[in-house]
Amino acid sequence: CLSEETTILEADLGPKLWELRKDSGMSRAAFCVRSGYLVSAKTLERFEKGESMPDMDKIRKLYAMFGITLEVSVRLSKEENKE
């Protein structure tokens, strides 16, 4: 269901990105540099905390930095929510 996927995206994408970034040992500033300043450190902070959401194109690019597609992230979120 599309609305269920949208809810998962909104609820989980920021925290998932935070987890990936932390696991890679990158600070927000380093992540922004690596992304080519796709987003600012402040925007990244708000996204990770769930306070805002960049457009889907930017989200796809941010996740691609870790070799993860948005579709994989949604599937992982659904699996974690079932546990």
PDB file of C-alpha atoms in Angstrom:
ATOM      1  CA  CYS A   1       0.000   0.000   0.000  1.00  0.00           C
ATOM      2  CA  LEU A   2       1.487   3.342  -1.043  1.00  0.00           C
ATOM      3  CA  SER A   3       0.356   5.256   2.033  1.00  0.00           C
ATOM      4  CA  GLU A   4       1.964   2.650   4.304  1.00  0.00           C
ATOM      5  CA  GLU A   5       5.261   2.985   2.407  1.00  0.00           C
ATOM      6  CA  THR A   6       5.065   6.768   2.611  1.00  0.00           C
ATOM      7  CA  THR A   7       4.554   6.549   6.379  1.00  0.00           C
ATOM      8  CA  ILE A   8       7.554   4.245   6.715  1.00  0.00           C
ATOM      9  CA  LEU A   9       9.653   6.615   4.643  1.00  0.00           C
ATOM     10  CA  GLU A  10       8.706   9.596   6.742  1.00  0.00           C
ATOM     11  CA  ALA A  11       9.254   7.793  10.026  1.00  0.00           C
ATOM     12  CA  ASP A  12      12.422   5.863   9.278  1.00  0.00           C
ATOM     13  CA  LEU A  13      14.547   7.474   6.576  1.00  0.00           C
ATOM     14  CA  GLY A  14      16.190  10.098   8.763  1.00  0.00           C
ATOM     15  CA  PRO A  15      17.061   7.771  11.649  1.00  0.00           C
ATOM     16  CA  LYS A  16      18.284   5.125   9.189  1.00  0.00           C
ATOM     17  CA  LEU A  17      20.564   7.672   7.539  1.00  0.00           C
ATOM     18  CA  TRP A  18      21.862   8.686  10.982  1.00  0.00           C
ATOM     19  CA  GLU A  19      22.634   5.042  11.731  1.00  0.00           C
ATOM     20  CA  LEU A  20      24.475   4.559   8.421  1.00  0.00           C
ATOM     21  CA  ARG A  21      26.446   7.766   8.901  1.00  0.00           C
ATOM     22  CA  LYS A  22      27.436   6.918  12.471  1.00  0.00           C
ATOM     23  CA  ASP A  23      28.377   3.343  11.548  1.00  0.00           C
ATOM     24  CA  SER A  24      30.701   4.732   8.881  1.00  0.00           C
ATOM     25  CA  GLY A  25      32.340   7.025  11.443  1.00  0.00           C
ATOM     26  CA  MET A  26      31.441  10.244   9.642  1.00  0.00           C
ATOM     27  CA  SER A  27      30.524  13.486  11.341  1.00  0.00           C
ATOM     28  CA  ARG A  28      27.696  15.505   9.827  1.00  0.00           C
ATOM     29  CA  ALA A  29      30.240  17.939   8.401  1.00  0.00           C
ATOM     30  CA  ALA A  30      32.280  15.136   6.810  1.00  0.00           C
ATOM     31  CA  PHE A  31      29.122  13.587   5.391  1.00  0.00           C
ATOM     32  CA  CYS A  32      28.114  16.896   3.820  1.00  0.00           C
ATOM     33  CA  VAL A  33      31.536  17.296   2.229  1.00  0.00           C
ATOM     34  CA  ARG A  34      31.436  13.718   0.919  1.00  0.00           C
ATOM     35  CA  SER A  35      27.976  14.320  -0.541  1.00  0.00           C
ATOM     36  CA  GLY A  36      29.253  17.351  -2.433  1.00  0.00           C
ATOM     37  CA  TYR A  37      27.202  19.592  -0.135  1.00  0.00           C
ATOM     38  CA  LEU A  38      23.956  18.058  -1.332  1.00  0.00           C
ATOM     39  CA  VAL A  39      22.558  19.177   2.036  1.00  0.00           C
ATOM     40  CA  SER A  40      23.957  21.349   4.802  1.00  0.00           C
ATOM     41  CA  ALA A  41      24.926  19.932   8.191  1.00  0.00           C
ATOM     42  CA  LYS A  42      21.924  21.681   9.771  1.00  0.00           C
ATOM     43  CA  THR A  43      19.528  20.237   7.175  1.00  0.00           C
ATOM     44  CA  LEU A  44      21.048  16.799   7.728  1.00  0.00           C
ATOM     45  CA  GLU A  45      20.582  17.162  11.485  1.00  0.00           C
ATOM     46  CA  ARG A  46      16.897  18.086  11.093  1.00  0.00           C
ATOM     47  CA  PHE A  47      16.384  15.170   8.680  1.00  0.00           C
ATOM     48  CA  GLU A  48      18.050  12.663  11.005  1.00  0.00           C
ATOM     49  CA  LYS A  49      15.870  13.866  13.882  1.00  0.00           C
ATOM     50  CA  GLY A  50      12.713  13.616  11.779  1.00  0.00           C
ATOM     51  CA  GLU A  51      12.067  17.358  11.912  1.00  0.00           C
ATOM     52  CA  SER A  52      12.179  17.837   8.131  1.00  0.00           C
ATOM     53  CA  MET A  53      12.588  15.857   4.957  1.00  0.00           C
ATOM     54  CA  PRO A  54      14.585  16.729   1.840  1.00  0.00           C
ATOM     55  CA  ASP A  55      13.036  16.033  -1.538  1.00  0.00           C
ATOM     56  CA  MET A  56      13.079  12.402  -2.669  1.00  0.00           C
ATOM     57  CA  ASP A  57      15.816  12.987  -5.246  1.00  0.00           C
ATOM     58  CA  LYS A  58      18.189  14.172  -2.524  1.00  0.00           C
ATOM     59  CA  ILE A  59      17.176  11.312  -0.242  1.00  0.00           C
ATOM     60  CA  ARG A  60      17.973   8.799  -2.989  1.00  0.00           C
ATOM     61  CA  LYS A  61      21.390  10.385  -3.530  1.00  0.00           C
ATOM     62  CA  LEU A  62      22.188  10.435   0.189  1.00  0.00           C
ATOM     63  CA  TYR A  63      21.331   6.743   0.535  1.00  0.00           C
ATOM     64  CA  ALA A  64      23.251   5.918  -2.655  1.00  0.00           C
ATOM     65  CA  MET A  65      26.411   7.100  -0.885  1.00  0.00           C
ATOM     66  CA  PHE A  66      26.105   3.910   1.173  1.00  0.00           C
ATOM     67  CA  GLY A  67      25.146   1.715  -1.768  1.00  0.00           C
ATOM     68  CA  ILE A  68      21.524   1.498  -0.631  1.00  0.00           C
ATOM     69  CA  THR A  69      18.495   2.177  -2.783  1.00  0.00           C
ATOM     70  CA  LEU A  70      15.376   3.706  -1.325  1.00  0.00           C
ATOM     71  CA  GLU A  71      13.477   0.525  -2.114  1.00  0.00           C
ATOM     72  CA  VAL A  72      15.903  -1.537   0.000  1.00  0.00           C
ATOM     73  CA  SER A  73      15.562   0.930   2.855  1.00  0.00           C
ATOM     74  CA  VAL A  74      11.755   0.694   2.753  1.00  0.00           C
ATOM     75  CA  ARG A  75      11.925  -3.105   2.764  1.00  0.00           C
ATOM     76  CA  LEU A  76      14.320  -3.119   5.728  1.00  0.00           C
ATOM     77  CA  SER A  77      12.054  -0.706   7.613  1.00  0.00           C
ATOM     78  CA  LYS A  78       9.037  -2.939   7.041  1.00  0.00           C
ATOM     79  CA  GLU A  79      10.946  -5.972   8.295  1.00  0.00           C
ATOM     80  CA  GLU A  80      12.118  -4.154  11.436  1.00  0.00           C
ATOM     81  CA  ASN A  81       8.600  -2.896  12.167  1.00  0.00           C
ATOM     82  CA  LYS A  82       7.298  -6.483  12.149  1.00  0.00           C
ATOM     83  CA  GLU A  83       9.735  -7.573  14.883  1.00  0.00           C
TER      84      GLU A  83
END
